[in-house]
Amino acid sequence: MLHLAFWLLYLLVQSLVYMNFYEFETIKVVQETGEEIVERTVFPNTFLISMWVQLVELPGKLLAVYLHLWILLEAYLFRQQIGRYFLGLALVLLFANFMQSFLLLFLPVPRFMYDNQVPQFISATRSLQYIFTCIAVLGVTGALEVLRHYYQELTRRQEVEKQHVATELQLLKAQIHPHFFFNTLNSLYGLALENSEHTPASILRLSELMNFVLYEAKAKDVPLQREVEIIEDYIALEKLRYGERVQVAINKNGALAEWRIPGLLLLPFVENAFKHGVSPETGQAWLNISLQAEPKQLKWVVENSIGHSTRPEQSSGLGLENVRRRLELLYPGQHRLEILEEEDVFMVVLELKQ
């Protein structure tokens, strides 16, 4: 349908343009005065005759256009075989001109297209004119096809990239689940070894955490407030294990209700802090968490004490590497993750924009 519409539009425009394309001069001598009068006549002169000419010249152009679209572009240009493309283009133009000349021997041709009873279409001048006209048509149709091909290829690549990103995000989230449960079960194991009276409460909190991880976190995003609640449950679970040996301070400010984030995006930072900063070797430990939520920017800071034995591991664990990659996929150009390490302090600063 699009092809038919294009050729109808082409015939209409060409017919209008070429109504006065041909011009002939006739010299008449006035017998009484001997004066020479030059009369100029234009052809085709009417729209219908101009349309007749365009229809007569159309077969060769159709042949050239579709050989160009279906063979030359697909087989050579889109495969970066430029030399073969231009060689094929020259052959197609010559072949189209030859076929057009042959067909015109059998088609009804307007009288003005003859010169001294010899059809103009077999002349060198007319062949060059026809070839250049074909080149113009090939240029327009070829440009449209190249744009269509480029858009189609771009769409395909975006779809492949989208599928790749979605698959990678699922894999990354799948890695969080066992990593999270491994750390939490370690905490429960520690409580069980100590025969702690807090073990039943810890199992209850773990049940709530598992519900979030297995069901709620599967959604594209969750309310920021819900993620914070889960983090607070996780901290409470860890404090049952470590007791007074760890001091945790949480500071939340701003418009938390206006934000939604991917599930389990912030929790790994807290996991990392407990795993490496509140380990048995560090003695007394502390953890400071700050969350500042503005309408267009979110700032998340996790700062913890560290022991010398844990220093090499904290900045390169699975949890942080996982979060780094998720941020690259989910917030390209809209996040800043900074990890700072000093003598006895480890700090992570995350800024998000929406």
mmCIF file of C-alpha atoms in Angstrom:
data_model
loop_
_atom_site.group_PDB
_atom_site.id
_atom_site.type_symbol
_atom_site.label_atom_id
_atom_site.label_comp_id
_atom_site.label_asym_id
_atom_site.label_seq_id
_atom_site.Cartn_x
_atom_site.Cartn_y
_atom_site.Cartn_z
ATOM 1 C CA MET A 1 0.000 0.000 0.000
ATOM 2 C CA LEU A 2 2.832 2.403 0.863
ATOM 3 C CA HIS A 3 4.589 1.557 -2.391
ATOM 4 C CA LEU A 4 1.424 2.218 -4.391
ATOM 5 C CA ALA A 5 0.908 5.550 -2.623
ATOM 6 C CA PHE A 6 4.525 6.532 -3.329
ATOM 7 C CA TRP A 7 4.285 5.825 -7.054
ATOM 8 C CA LEU A 8 0.955 7.632 -7.398
ATOM 9 C CA LEU A 9 2.455 10.665 -5.668
ATOM 10 C CA TYR A 10 5.558 10.389 -7.860
ATOM 11 C CA LEU A 11 3.479 10.349 -11.066
ATOM 12 C CA LEU A 12 1.421 13.317 -9.894
ATOM 13 C CA VAL A 13 4.460 15.449 -9.004
ATOM 14 C CA GLN A 14 6.417 14.480 -12.104
ATOM 15 C CA SER A 15 3.462 15.213 -14.351
ATOM 16 C CA LEU A 16 3.091 18.673 -12.887
ATOM 17 C CA VAL A 17 6.814 19.410 -13.092
ATOM 18 C CA TYR A 18 7.271 18.198 -16.679
ATOM 19 C CA MET A 19 4.179 19.812 -18.224
ATOM 20 C CA ASN A 20 6.404 22.407 -19.942
ATOM 21 C CA PHE A 21 9.633 20.434 -19.972
ATOM 22 C CA TYR A 22 10.095 20.137 -23.762
ATOM 23 C CA GLU A 23 10.381 23.268 -25.908
ATOM 24 C CA PHE A 24 10.554 23.457 -29.702
ATOM 25 C CA GLU A 25 11.322 26.481 -31.913
ATOM 26 C CA THR A 26 9.737 27.025 -35.332
ATOM 27 C CA ILE A 27 10.994 29.801 -37.637
ATOM 28 C CA LYS A 28 8.434 31.324 -39.981
ATOM 29 C CA VAL A 29 9.213 33.891 -42.706
ATOM 30 C CA VAL A 30 6.671 36.582 -43.521
ATOM 31 C CA GLN A 31 6.525 36.686 -47.313
ATOM 32 C CA GLU A 32 5.548 40.323 -47.585
ATOM 33 C CA THR A 33 8.379 41.660 -45.420
ATOM 34 C CA GLY A 34 10.837 38.778 -45.332
ATOM 35 C CA GLU A 35 10.862 39.051 -41.550
ATOM 36 C CA GLU A 36 11.657 35.872 -39.589
ATOM 37 C CA ILE A 37 9.332 35.048 -36.677
ATOM 38 C CA VAL A 38 10.407 32.518 -34.071
ATOM 39 C CA GLU A 39 7.547 30.554 -32.547
ATOM 40 C CA ARG A 40 8.175 28.537 -29.381
ATOM 41 C CA THR A 41 6.015 25.561 -28.534
ATOM 42 C CA VAL A 42 6.157 23.680 -25.209
ATOM 43 C CA PHE A 43 5.267 20.051 -24.617
ATOM 44 C CA PRO A 44 3.535 18.135 -23.154
ATOM 45 C CA ASN A 45 1.592 21.386 -22.453
ATOM 46 C CA THR A 46 -1.305 19.593 -20.717
ATOM 47 C CA PHE A 47 -1.385 17.547 -17.526
ATOM 48 C CA LEU A 48 -2.859 14.466 -19.177
ATOM 49 C CA ILE A 49 -0.171 14.315 -21.871
ATOM 50 C CA SER A 50 2.482 14.864 -19.210
ATOM 51 C CA MET A 51 1.002 11.975 -17.218
ATOM 52 C CA TRP A 52 1.058 9.889 -20.404
ATOM 53 C CA VAL A 53 4.791 10.540 -20.769
ATOM 54 C CA GLN A 54 5.484 9.613 -17.142
ATOM 55 C CA LEU A 55 3.514 6.378 -17.443
ATOM 56 C CA VAL A 56 5.411 5.456 -20.598
ATOM 57 C CA GLU A 57 8.753 6.028 -18.843
ATOM 58 C CA LEU A 58 7.723 4.258 -15.625
ATOM 59 C CA PRO A 59 8.572 0.564 -16.344
ATOM 60 C CA GLY A 60 12.338 1.083 -16.432
ATOM 61 C CA LYS A 61 12.220 3.158 -13.243
ATOM 62 C CA LEU A 62 10.216 0.453 -11.472
ATOM 63 C CA LEU A 63 12.771 -2.117 -12.570
ATOM 64 C CA ALA A 64 15.705 0.013 -11.365
ATOM 65 C CA VAL A 65 14.093 0.915 -8.032
ATOM 66 C CA TYR A 66 13.192 -2.612 -6.989
ATOM 67 C CA LEU A 67 16.458 -4.152 -8.135
ATOM 68 C CA HIS A 68 18.126 -1.468 -6.017
ATOM 69 C CA LEU A 69 15.915 -2.018 -2.973
ATOM 70 C CA TRP A 70 15.690 -5.796 -2.995
ATOM 71 C CA ILE A 71 19.163 -6.763 -4.199
ATOM 72 C CA LEU A 72 21.766 -3.996 -4.062
ATOM 73 C CA LEU A 73 20.881 -2.547 -0.658
ATOM 74 C CA GLU A 74 20.240 -5.869 1.057
ATOM 75 C CA ALA A 75 23.089 -7.835 -0.488
ATOM 76 C CA TYR A 76 25.804 -5.187 -0.630
ATOM 77 C CA LEU A 77 25.228 -1.800 1.021
ATOM 78 C CA PHE A 78 23.832 -3.107 4.328
ATOM 79 C CA ARG A 79 26.707 -5.608 4.430
ATOM 80 C CA GLN A 80 29.310 -2.874 3.899
ATOM 81 C CA GLN A 81 30.329 -4.142 0.438
ATOM 82 C CA ILE A 82 30.550 -0.656 -1.038
ATOM 83 C CA GLY A 83 32.555 -1.491 -4.177
ATOM 84 C CA ARG A 84 30.150 -4.199 -5.262
ATOM 85 C CA TYR A 85 27.235 -1.911 -4.471
ATOM 86 C CA PHE A 86 28.388 0.861 -6.846
ATOM 87 C CA LEU A 87 29.294 -1.647 -9.562
ATOM 88 C CA GLY A 88 25.857 -3.215 -9.261
ATOM 89 C CA LEU A 89 24.248 0.230 -9.284
ATOM 90 C CA ALA A 90 25.904 1.082 -12.596
ATOM 91 C CA LEU A 91 24.800 -2.221 -14.126
ATOM 92 C CA VAL A 92 21.229 -1.756 -12.873
ATOM 93 C CA LEU A 93 21.007 1.728 -14.414
ATOM 94 C CA LEU A 94 22.300 0.514 -17.779
ATOM 95 C CA PHE A 95 19.992 -2.493 -17.719
ATOM 96 C CA ALA A 96 16.962 -0.371 -16.794
ATOM 97 C CA ASN A 97 17.722 2.079 -19.616
ATOM 98 C CA PHE A 98 18.096 -0.759 -22.110
ATOM 99 C CA MET A 99 14.825 -2.396 -21.038
ATOM 100 C CA GLN A 100 13.021 0.944 -21.155
ATOM 101 C CA SER A 101 14.280 1.613 -24.680
ATOM 102 C CA PHE A 102 13.176 -1.845 -25.755
ATOM 103 C CA LEU A 103 9.699 -1.461 -24.227
ATOM 104 C CA LEU A 104 9.165 1.927 -25.824
ATOM 105 C CA LEU A 105 9.343 0.269 -29.229
ATOM 106 C CA PHE A 106 5.982 -1.314 -28.400
ATOM 107 C CA LEU A 107 4.342 1.367 -26.262
ATOM 108 C CA PRO A 108 2.252 4.269 -27.581
ATOM 109 C CA VAL A 109 4.536 7.304 -27.453
ATOM 110 C CA PRO A 110 3.450 10.969 -27.861
ATOM 111 C CA ARG A 111 4.459 12.450 -31.220
ATOM 112 C CA PHE A 112 6.632 15.198 -29.752
ATOM 113 C CA MET A 113 8.993 12.520 -28.396
ATOM 114 C CA TYR A 114 10.087 11.763 -31.967
ATOM 115 C CA ASP A 115 12.743 13.722 -33.848
ATOM 116 C CA ASN A 116 12.627 13.363 -37.658
ATOM 117 C CA GLN A 117 10.548 10.221 -37.283
ATOM 118 C CA VAL A 118 13.311 8.643 -35.107
ATOM 119 C CA PRO A 119 12.290 7.865 -31.520
ATOM 120 C CA GLN A 120 14.307 10.039 -29.141
ATOM 121 C CA PHE A 121 14.487 7.293 -26.553
ATOM 122 C CA ILE A 122 17.224 5.453 -28.463
ATOM 123 C CA SER A 123 19.460 8.510 -28.586
ATOM 124 C CA ALA A 124 22.436 9.018 -26.279
ATOM 125 C CA THR A 125 21.006 12.294 -24.986
ATOM 126 C CA ARG A 126 17.734 10.738 -23.995
ATOM 127 C CA SER A 127 19.490 7.717 -22.427
ATOM 128 C CA LEU A 128 21.589 10.008 -20.228
ATOM 129 C CA GLN A 129 18.518 12.014 -19.313
ATOM 130 C CA TYR A 130 16.650 8.839 -18.393
ATOM 131 C CA ILE A 131 19.566 7.462 -16.348
ATOM 132 C CA PHE A 132 19.874 10.697 -14.362
ATOM 133 C CA THR A 133 16.133 10.634 -13.716
ATOM 134 C CA CYS A 134 16.472 7.057 -12.474
ATOM 135 C CA ILE A 135 19.334 8.109 -10.184
ATOM 136 C CA ALA A 136 17.100 10.772 -8.616
ATOM 137 C CA VAL A 137 14.340 8.231 -7.985
ATOM 138 C CA LEU A 138 16.825 5.684 -6.629
ATOM 139 C CA GLY A 139 18.246 8.348 -4.318
ATOM 140 C CA VAL A 140 14.863 9.136 -2.805
ATOM 141 C CA THR A 141 13.656 5.535 -2.458
ATOM 142 C CA GLY A 142 17.082 4.342 -1.313
ATOM 143 C CA ALA A 143 17.264 7.022 1.380
ATOM 144 C CA LEU A 144 13.818 6.019 2.656
ATOM 145 C CA GLU A 145 14.842 2.364 2.732
ATOM 146 C CA VAL A 146 18.105 3.136 4.553
ATOM 147 C CA LEU A 147 16.183 5.141 7.156
ATOM 148 C CA ARG A 148 13.670 2.313 7.555
ATOM 149 C CA HIS A 149 16.466 -0.227 7.897
ATOM 150 C CA TYR A 150 18.310 1.951 10.423
ATOM 151 C CA TYR A 151 15.170 2.473 12.512
ATOM 152 C CA GLN A 152 14.352 -1.245 12.373
ATOM 153 C CA GLU A 153 17.889 -2.179 13.397
ATOM 154 C CA LEU A 154 17.880 0.410 16.180
ATOM 155 C CA THR A 155 14.560 -0.902 17.470
ATOM 156 C CA ARG A 156 15.855 -4.470 17.343
ATOM 157 C CA ARG A 157 19.021 -3.572 19.236
ATOM 158 C CA GLN A 158 17.040 -1.660 21.848
ATOM 159 C CA GLU A 159 14.733 -4.627 22.288
ATOM 160 C CA VAL A 160 17.677 -7.020 22.613
ATOM 161 C CA GLU A 161 19.332 -4.665 25.107
ATOM 162 C CA LYS A 162 16.067 -4.319 26.999
ATOM 163 C CA GLN A 163 15.708 -8.095 27.206
ATOM 164 C CA HIS A 164 19.359 -8.407 28.221
ATOM 165 C CA VAL A 165 18.954 -5.811 30.963
ATOM 166 C CA ALA A 166 15.751 -7.442 32.219
ATOM 167 C CA THR A 167 17.443 -10.852 32.301
ATOM 168 C CA GLU A 168 20.518 -9.498 34.054
ATOM 169 C CA LEU A 169 18.393 -7.670 36.628
ATOM 170 C CA GLN A 170 16.514 -10.886 37.352
ATOM 171 C CA LEU A 171 19.795 -12.723 37.790
ATOM 172 C CA LEU A 172 21.154 -9.998 40.050
ATOM 173 C CA LYS A 173 18.008 -10.025 42.152
ATOM 174 C CA ALA A 174 18.168 -13.821 42.281
ATOM 175 C CA GLN A 175 21.704 -13.522 43.659
ATOM 176 C CA ILE A 176 20.482 -11.182 46.408
ATOM 177 C CA HIS A 177 18.032 -13.721 47.783
ATOM 178 C CA PRO A 178 20.469 -16.502 48.747
ATOM 179 C CA HIS A 179 23.074 -13.921 49.786
ATOM 180 C CA PHE A 180 20.571 -12.202 52.085
ATOM 181 C CA PHE A 181 19.265 -15.441 53.575
ATOM 182 C CA PHE A 182 22.797 -16.742 54.062
ATOM 183 C CA ASN A 183 23.686 -13.708 56.168
ATOM 184 C CA THR A 184 20.404 -13.824 58.114
ATOM 185 C CA LEU A 185 20.639 -17.534 58.813
ATOM 186 C CA ASN A 186 24.164 -16.945 60.070
ATOM 187 C CA SER A 187 22.667 -14.512 62.569
ATOM 188 C CA LEU A 188 20.058 -17.071 63.663
ATOM 189 C CA TYR A 189 22.748 -19.716 63.912
ATOM 190 C CA GLY A 190 24.719 -17.460 66.245
ATOM 191 C CA LEU A 191 21.665 -16.946 68.434
ATOM 192 C CA ALA A 192 20.956 -20.670 68.503
ATOM 193 C CA LEU A 193 24.511 -21.438 69.589
ATOM 194 C CA GLU A 194 24.076 -19.036 72.490
ATOM 195 C CA ASN A 195 20.672 -20.557 73.376
ATOM 196 C CA SER A 196 19.337 -17.027 73.222
ATOM 197 C CA GLU A 197 15.807 -16.336 74.355
ATOM 198 C CA HIS A 198 15.522 -14.034 71.358
ATOM 199 C CA THR A 199 15.646 -16.889 68.857
ATOM 200 C CA PRO A 200 11.812 -17.226 68.449
ATOM 201 C CA ALA A 201 11.465 -13.454 67.894
ATOM 202 C CA SER A 202 14.284 -13.612 65.371
ATOM 203 C CA ILE A 203 12.546 -16.363 63.420
ATOM 204 C CA LEU A 204 9.362 -14.275 63.346
ATOM 205 C CA ARG A 205 11.242 -11.281 61.973
ATOM 206 C CA LEU A 206 12.974 -13.524 59.450
ATOM 207 C CA SER A 207 9.546 -14.721 58.293
ATOM 208 C CA GLU A 208 8.541 -11.113 57.604
ATOM 209 C CA LEU A 209 11.773 -10.492 55.741
ATOM 210 C CA MET A 210 11.320 -13.632 53.665
ATOM 211 C CA ASN A 211 7.803 -12.518 52.706
ATOM 212 C CA PHE A 212 9.200 -9.231 51.417
ATOM 213 C CA VAL A 213 12.119 -10.807 49.556
ATOM 214 C CA LEU A 214 10.123 -13.615 47.930
ATOM 215 C CA TYR A 215 6.959 -11.704 47.025
ATOM 216 C CA GLU A 216 6.984 -7.922 47.385
ATOM 217 C CA ALA A 217 10.499 -7.406 45.995
ATOM 218 C CA LYS A 218 9.533 -9.138 42.740
ATOM 219 C CA ALA A 219 7.670 -6.015 41.674
ATOM 220 C CA LYS A 220 9.368 -3.409 39.512
ATOM 221 C CA ASP A 221 9.613 -1.092 42.508
ATOM 222 C CA VAL A 222 8.370 -0.735 46.079
ATOM 223 C CA PRO A 223 7.600 2.287 48.255
ATOM 224 C CA LEU A 224 10.741 3.685 49.833
ATOM 225 C CA GLN A 225 9.030 3.606 53.217
ATOM 226 C CA ARG A 226 8.498 -0.151 52.835
ATOM 227 C CA GLU A 227 12.179 -0.716 52.020
ATOM 228 C CA VAL A 228 13.100 1.286 55.138
ATOM 229 C CA GLU A 229 10.753 -0.828 57.275
ATOM 230 C CA ILE A 230 12.454 -4.000 56.043
ATOM 231 C CA ILE A 231 15.864 -2.490 56.793
ATOM 232 C CA GLU A 232 14.689 -1.649 60.318
ATOM 233 C CA ASP A 233 13.448 -5.233 60.765
ATOM 234 C CA TYR A 234 16.792 -6.529 59.589
ATOM 235 C CA ILE A 235 18.649 -4.219 61.991
ATOM 236 C CA ALA A 236 16.410 -5.358 64.861
ATOM 237 C CA LEU A 237 17.192 -8.967 63.939
ATOM 238 C CA GLU A 238 20.929 -8.304 63.983
ATOM 239 C CA LYS A 239 20.727 -6.390 67.275
ATOM 240 C CA LEU A 240 19.102 -9.407 68.877
ATOM 241 C CA ARG A 241 22.256 -11.269 67.998
ATOM 242 C CA TYR A 242 24.850 -8.657 68.938
ATOM 243 C CA GLY A 243 23.036 -6.984 71.794
ATOM 244 C CA GLU A 244 24.698 -3.941 73.338
ATOM 245 C CA ARG A 245 27.932 -4.561 71.494
ATOM 246 C CA VAL A 246 26.630 -2.617 68.503
ATOM 247 C CA GLN A 247 25.160 0.886 68.528
ATOM 248 C CA VAL A 248 22.899 1.734 65.582
ATOM 249 C CA ALA A 249 21.605 5.213 64.750
ATOM 250 C CA ILE A 250 19.069 5.822 61.989
ATOM 251 C CA ASN A 251 18.168 9.280 60.745
ATOM 252 C CA LYS A 252 15.325 9.678 58.212
ATOM 253 C CA ASN A 253 14.230 12.990 56.775
ATOM 254 C CA GLY A 254 12.252 14.331 53.851
ATOM 255 C CA ALA A 255 9.535 13.134 51.511
ATOM 256 C CA LEU A 256 9.914 9.353 51.815
ATOM 257 C CA ALA A 257 6.320 8.821 50.660
ATOM 258 C CA GLU A 258 7.070 10.370 47.245
ATOM 259 C CA TRP A 259 9.728 7.826 46.342
ATOM 260 C CA ARG A 260 9.550 4.323 44.923
ATOM 261 C CA ILE A 261 12.725 2.313 44.374
ATOM 262 C CA PRO A 262 13.594 -1.220 43.187
ATOM 263 C CA GLY A 263 13.196 -3.693 46.018
ATOM 264 C CA LEU A 264 16.317 -4.654 47.985
ATOM 265 C CA LEU A 265 18.315 -1.758 46.570
ATOM 266 C CA LEU A 266 19.359 -0.222 49.905
ATOM 267 C CA LEU A 267 19.361 -3.286 52.151
ATOM 268 C CA PRO A 268 22.650 -4.779 50.840
ATOM 269 C CA PHE A 269 24.565 -1.734 52.147
ATOM 270 C CA VAL A 270 23.307 -2.448 55.661
ATOM 271 C CA GLU A 271 24.039 -6.160 55.258
ATOM 272 C CA ASN A 272 27.559 -5.300 54.185
ATOM 273 C CA ALA A 273 28.031 -3.025 57.206
ATOM 274 C CA PHE A 274 26.940 -5.715 59.680
ATOM 275 C CA LYS A 275 28.889 -8.477 58.003
ATOM 276 C CA HIS A 276 32.194 -6.628 57.910
ATOM 277 C CA GLY A 277 31.817 -3.895 60.504
ATOM 278 C CA VAL A 278 30.105 -5.702 63.366
ATOM 279 C CA SER A 279 31.962 -9.004 63.210
ATOM 280 C CA PRO A 280 33.134 -10.715 66.426
ATOM 281 C CA GLU A 281 36.715 -9.549 65.897
ATOM 282 C CA THR A 282 35.901 -5.847 66.074
ATOM 283 C CA GLY A 283 34.682 -5.688 69.677
ATOM 284 C CA GLN A 284 32.482 -2.663 70.290
ATOM 285 C CA ALA A 285 30.991 -1.482 66.992
ATOM 286 C CA TRP A 286 28.735 1.247 65.680
ATOM 287 C CA LEU A 287 26.622 1.882 62.607
ATOM 288 C CA ASN A 288 25.147 5.190 61.447
ATOM 289 C CA ILE A 289 22.498 5.347 58.714
ATOM 290 C CA SER A 290 21.177 8.535 57.158
ATOM 291 C CA LEU A 291 18.380 8.889 54.606
ATOM 292 C CA GLN A 292 17.479 12.253 53.074
ATOM 293 C CA ALA A 293 14.611 12.193 50.580
ATOM 294 C CA GLU A 294 13.933 15.258 48.466
ATOM 295 C CA PRO A 295 11.361 15.367 45.653
ATOM 296 C CA LYS A 296 14.053 14.976 42.981
ATOM 297 C CA GLN A 297 17.012 13.534 44.884
ATOM 298 C CA LEU A 298 17.605 10.783 47.399
ATOM 299 C CA LYS A 299 20.737 10.519 49.560
ATOM 300 C CA TRP A 300 21.561 7.329 51.442
ATOM 301 C CA VAL A 301 24.613 7.152 53.722
ATOM 302 C CA VAL A 302 25.761 4.080 55.636
ATOM 303 C CA GLU A 303 28.776 4.523 57.908
ATOM 304 C CA ASN A 304 30.236 1.806 60.123
ATOM 305 C CA SER A 305 33.259 0.999 62.227
ATOM 306 C CA ILE A 306 35.637 -1.602 60.802
ATOM 307 C CA GLY A 307 38.264 -3.915 62.142
ATOM 308 C CA HIS A 308 41.652 -4.270 60.505
ATOM 309 C CA SER A 309 40.998 -7.932 59.731
ATOM 310 C CA THR A 310 37.923 -7.075 57.659
ATOM 311 C CA ARG A 311 39.325 -4.129 55.700
ATOM 312 C CA PRO A 312 40.287 -5.940 52.458
ATOM 313 C CA GLU A 313 36.829 -7.512 52.012
ATOM 314 C CA GLN A 314 34.195 -4.895 52.728
ATOM 315 C CA SER A 315 34.478 -2.810 49.544
ATOM 316 C CA SER A 316 34.574 -5.797 47.175
ATOM 317 C CA GLY A 317 31.959 -8.239 48.456
ATOM 318 C CA LEU A 318 29.205 -9.819 46.366
ATOM 319 C CA GLY A 319 26.566 -7.530 47.854
ATOM 320 C CA LEU A 320 28.217 -4.261 46.841
ATOM 321 C CA GLU A 321 29.244 -5.526 43.407
ATOM 322 C CA ASN A 322 25.687 -6.640 42.825
ATOM 323 C CA VAL A 323 24.298 -3.234 43.826
ATOM 324 C CA ARG A 324 26.840 -1.435 41.622
ATOM 325 C CA ARG A 325 25.652 -3.329 38.558
ATOM 326 C CA ARG A 326 21.964 -2.870 39.384
ATOM 327 C CA LEU A 327 22.498 0.875 39.728
ATOM 328 C CA GLU A 328 24.227 1.002 36.335
ATOM 329 C CA LEU A 329 21.248 -0.731 34.733
ATOM 330 C CA LEU A 330 18.438 0.992 36.627
ATOM 331 C CA TYR A 331 19.816 4.510 37.044
ATOM 332 C CA PRO A 332 22.202 5.180 34.132
ATOM 333 C CA GLY A 333 23.517 8.717 34.529
ATOM 334 C CA GLN A 334 21.144 9.305 37.451
ATOM 335 C CA HIS A 335 23.121 7.999 40.392
ATOM 336 C CA ARG A 336 26.377 8.500 42.257
ATOM 337 C CA LEU A 337 27.901 5.778 44.405
ATOM 338 C CA GLU A 338 30.914 6.701 46.499
ATOM 339 C CA ILE A 339 32.774 4.340 48.818
ATOM 340 C CA LEU A 340 35.110 5.908 51.365
ATOM 341 C CA GLU A 341 37.511 4.015 53.587
ATOM 342 C CA GLU A 342 39.558 5.545 56.368
ATOM 343 C CA GLU A 343 41.537 4.206 59.322
ATOM 344 C CA ASP A 344 38.622 2.777 61.310
ATOM 345 C CA VAL A 345 35.610 3.942 59.315
ATOM 346 C CA PHE A 346 33.900 2.621 56.216
ATOM 347 C CA MET A 347 31.304 4.796 54.484
ATOM 348 C CA VAL A 348 29.007 4.342 51.497
ATOM 349 C CA VAL A 349 27.230 7.349 49.964
ATOM 350 C CA LEU A 350 24.510 6.794 47.369
ATOM 351 C CA GLU A 351 22.648 9.565 45.571
ATOM 352 C CA LEU A 352 19.708 8.892 43.270
ATOM 353 C CA LYS A 353 17.801 11.258 40.972
ATOM 354 C CA GLN A 354 14.297 10.887 39.572
#
